[in-house]
Short mmCIF file of C-alpha atoms in Angstrom, two decimals:
data_model
loop_
_atom_site.label_atom_id
_atom_site.label_comp_id
_atom_site.label_asym_id
_atom_site.label_seq_id
_atom_site.Cartn_x
_atom_site.Cartn_y
_atom_site.Cartn_z
CA UNK A 1 70.25 153.37 -62.26
CA UNK A 2 69.34 154.93 -58.96
CA UNK A 3 66.76 153.29 -56.71
CA UNK A 4 66.41 156.50 -54.70
CA UNK A 5 65.09 159.56 -56.47
CA UNK A 6 64.87 163.12 -55.19
CA UNK A 7 61.68 164.92 -56.19
CA UNK A 8 62.32 168.65 -55.97
CA UNK A 9 58.99 170.14 -54.95
CA UNK A 10 57.44 171.94 -52.03
CA UNK A 11 53.99 170.74 -53.10
CA UNK A 12 52.88 167.86 -50.87
CA UNK A 13 50.11 166.80 -53.29
CA UNK A 14 52.61 166.50 -56.16
CA UNK A 15 54.84 164.39 -53.92
CA UNK A 16 51.90 162.19 -52.84
CA UNK A 17 51.05 161.66 -56.53
CA UNK A 18 54.60 160.46 -57.16
CA UNK A 19 54.50 158.19 -54.09
CA UNK A 20 51.25 156.62 -55.32
CA UNK A 21 52.74 156.15 -58.79
CA UNK A 22 55.73 154.25 -57.39
CA UNK A 23 53.80 152.12 -54.89
CA UNK A 24 54.89 148.48 -54.95
CA UNK A 25 58.16 149.22 -56.74
CA UNK A 26 61.72 149.30 -55.43
CA UNK A 27 61.95 153.03 -56.11
CA UNK A 28 62.32 155.20 -53.02
CA UNK A 29 61.28 158.83 -53.39
CA UNK A 30 62.60 161.64 -51.24
CA UNK A 31 61.06 165.08 -51.26
CA UNK A 32 63.38 168.08 -51.26
CA UNK A 33 61.99 171.56 -51.08
CA UNK A 34 64.39 174.03 -52.64
CA UNK A 35 63.58 177.12 -54.65
CA UNK A 36 64.84 176.57 -58.15
CA UNK A 37 65.33 179.41 -60.60
CA UNK A 38 62.30 179.57 -62.88
CA UNK A 39 63.28 180.93 -66.26
CA UNK A 40 60.76 182.88 -68.27
CA UNK A 41 59.77 180.78 -71.24
CA UNK A 42 56.59 179.96 -73.14
CA UNK A 43 57.64 176.30 -72.91
CA UNK A 44 56.95 174.25 -69.76
CA UNK A 45 59.57 171.81 -71.02
CA UNK A 46 62.28 174.49 -71.03
CA UNK A 47 61.28 175.64 -67.54
CA UNK A 48 61.31 172.08 -66.12
CA UNK A 49 64.59 171.19 -67.86
CA UNK A 50 66.37 174.28 -66.57
CA UNK A 51 65.14 173.71 -63.01
CA UNK A 52 66.07 170.01 -63.08
CA UNK A 53 69.54 170.72 -64.44
CA UNK A 54 70.10 173.39 -61.76
CA UNK A 55 68.74 171.24 -58.88
CA UNK A 56 70.72 168.13 -59.86
CA UNK A 57 73.93 170.15 -59.80
CA UNK A 58 73.08 171.86 -56.51
CA UNK A 59 72.24 168.56 -54.79
CA UNK A 60 74.77 166.48 -56.74
CA UNK A 61 72.07 163.81 -57.14
CA UNK A 62 69.60 162.71 -59.79
CA UNK A 63 66.38 164.66 -59.43
CA UNK A 64 62.94 164.97 -60.89
CA UNK A 65 61.22 168.31 -61.33
CA UNK A 66 57.74 168.93 -62.68
CA UNK A 67 56.15 171.98 -64.21
CA UNK A 68 52.74 172.63 -65.68
CA UNK A 69 51.08 175.21 -67.86
CA UNK A 70 47.36 175.99 -67.99
CA UNK A 71 46.23 176.86 -71.50
CA UNK A 72 42.78 178.46 -71.77
CA UNK A 73 41.78 178.02 -75.41
CA UNK A 74 39.50 181.10 -75.58
CA UNK A 75 42.35 183.27 -74.24
CA UNK A 76 44.88 182.09 -76.85
CA UNK A 77 46.58 179.81 -74.31
CA UNK A 78 46.85 182.35 -71.50
CA UNK A 79 48.29 181.97 -68.85
CA UNK A 80 50.32 179.00 -70.13
CA UNK A 81 53.50 178.31 -68.15
CA UNK A 82 53.07 181.56 -66.22
CA UNK A 83 50.31 180.08 -64.04
CA UNK A 84 52.41 180.25 -60.86
CA UNK A 85 52.66 184.03 -61.16
CA UNK A 86 49.17 184.59 -62.52
CA UNK A 87 47.77 182.63 -59.55
CA UNK A 88 49.42 185.24 -57.31
CA UNK A 89 47.90 188.15 -59.24
CA UNK A 90 44.48 186.90 -60.36
CA UNK A 91 41.64 185.74 -58.21
CA UNK A 92 39.32 182.98 -59.40
CA UNK A 93 36.78 185.72 -60.04
CA UNK A 94 39.28 187.52 -62.33
CA UNK A 95 39.53 184.39 -64.49
CA UNK A 96 35.73 184.12 -64.60
CA UNK A 97 35.49 187.79 -65.66
CA UNK A 98 38.03 187.25 -68.45
CA UNK A 99 35.79 184.49 -69.78
CA UNK A 100 32.50 186.41 -69.44
CA UNK A 101 31.60 186.46 -73.14
CA UNK A 102 33.47 183.31 -74.20
CA UNK A 103 31.67 180.16 -75.28
CA UNK A 104 34.78 177.96 -75.44
CA UNK A 105 35.62 177.06 -71.84
CA UNK A 106 38.24 174.38 -72.60
CA UNK A 107 41.46 174.35 -70.60
CA UNK A 108 44.40 172.06 -71.30
CA UNK A 109 47.06 171.46 -68.69
CA UNK A 110 50.40 170.68 -70.25
CA UNK A 111 52.36 168.71 -67.69
CA UNK A 112 56.10 168.12 -67.84
CA UNK A 113 58.54 166.04 -65.79
CA UNK A 114 62.29 166.49 -66.21
CA UNK A 115 64.65 163.82 -64.85
CA UNK A 116 68.28 164.84 -64.58
CA UNK A 117 71.60 163.52 -63.31
CA UNK A 118 74.29 166.06 -62.40
CA UNK A 119 76.27 167.19 -65.46
CA UNK A 120 73.92 165.43 -67.86
CA UNK A 121 71.07 166.70 -70.00
CA UNK A 122 67.55 166.19 -68.63
CA UNK A 123 65.20 163.56 -70.01
CA UNK A 124 61.71 165.00 -70.47
CA UNK A 125 58.26 163.41 -70.22
CA UNK A 126 55.14 165.36 -71.19
CA UNK A 127 51.42 164.85 -70.99
CA UNK A 128 48.14 166.72 -71.21
CA UNK A 129 45.08 166.86 -68.97
CA UNK A 130 41.87 168.24 -70.44
CA UNK A 131 39.13 170.08 -68.64
CA UNK A 132 36.94 173.13 -68.65
CA UNK A 133 36.57 176.39 -66.82
CA UNK A 134 33.73 176.57 -64.29
CA UNK A 135 30.94 179.13 -64.69
CA UNK A 136 31.58 180.31 -61.14
CA UNK A 137 34.44 179.73 -58.72
CA UNK A 138 34.35 177.17 -55.97
CA UNK A 139 33.87 178.52 -52.47
CA UNK A 140 36.49 176.07 -51.15
CA UNK A 141 40.09 176.98 -50.36
CA UNK A 142 42.67 176.60 -53.09
CA UNK A 143 44.61 178.49 -55.71
CA UNK A 144 42.68 180.54 -58.22
CA UNK A 145 43.03 177.89 -60.90
CA UNK A 146 42.10 175.08 -58.48
CA UNK A 147 38.85 176.91 -57.80
CA UNK A 148 37.86 177.12 -61.49
CA UNK A 149 39.45 174.12 -63.31
CA UNK A 150 37.10 171.15 -63.75
CA UNK A 151 39.14 168.12 -64.86
CA UNK A 152 37.69 165.92 -67.60
CA UNK A 153 35.51 163.25 -66.00
CA UNK A 154 34.55 165.43 -63.03
CA UNK A 155 31.65 167.80 -62.43
CA UNK A 156 33.38 170.15 -59.96
CA UNK A 157 36.58 172.20 -59.73
CA UNK A 158 39.71 170.68 -58.22
CA UNK A 159 39.21 172.45 -54.89
CA UNK A 160 35.82 170.67 -54.45
CA UNK A 161 37.21 167.20 -55.17
CA UNK A 162 38.60 165.17 -52.23
CA UNK A 163 42.41 165.20 -52.20
CA UNK A 164 42.63 161.38 -52.36
CA UNK A 165 40.59 161.41 -55.60
CA UNK A 166 42.81 164.08 -57.13
CA UNK A 167 45.98 162.21 -56.12
CA UNK A 168 44.61 159.12 -57.85
CA UNK A 169 43.65 161.19 -60.93
CA UNK A 170 47.05 162.92 -61.25
CA UNK A 171 49.00 159.69 -60.58
CA UNK A 172 47.35 158.06 -63.61
CA UNK A 173 48.48 160.90 -65.85
CA UNK A 174 50.85 160.54 -68.76
CA UNK A 175 54.03 161.99 -67.29
CA UNK A 176 54.16 159.85 -64.17
CA UNK A 177 53.21 156.72 -66.15
CA UNK A 178 55.83 157.41 -68.84
CA UNK A 179 58.49 158.21 -66.25
CA UNK A 180 57.66 155.12 -64.17
CA UNK A 181 57.96 152.90 -67.26
CA UNK A 182 61.28 154.53 -68.15
CA UNK A 183 62.83 154.36 -64.70
CA UNK A 184 61.78 150.76 -64.06
CA UNK A 185 63.32 149.65 -67.39
CA UNK A 186 66.58 151.48 -66.65
CA UNK A 187 67.12 150.78 -62.95
#
């Protein structure tokens, strides 16, 4: 098993989460920013698997790729795995307006990590983060969803929480923990 892993992401926070997860292990993580094709699917697992398969073949190395979907219960799971695009189209205020007359403000983030060697099928790890939608958007910088998603255990949206706290929160999530256990047993 490889001791060096390539994490295909342009998101520095995601990479910092992975670094924190693998602290004090022999695993070395390298970040590689490449645009992977993102298929249209209602399944974050299918999106992550496709991207991991593609990236591992392009780089001819084992890679990890993550994808997430934001499922707002009162909106029948909208926007789901399409959050990347919806974040480009909707402001935080647009999300708040969609929820104007809704009592259920629960949001579930379905998180997925796909680990893939070239010419092999990806191995998938999934997890869920729970939270709620804020009554009003944060005034801080951040994506639309970062300005309105309050993770379980917090009183403020992601964009109001110090980055170090969020890195610690995300690094304790299911997918990184499951993947760490897997990779350390198979190295």
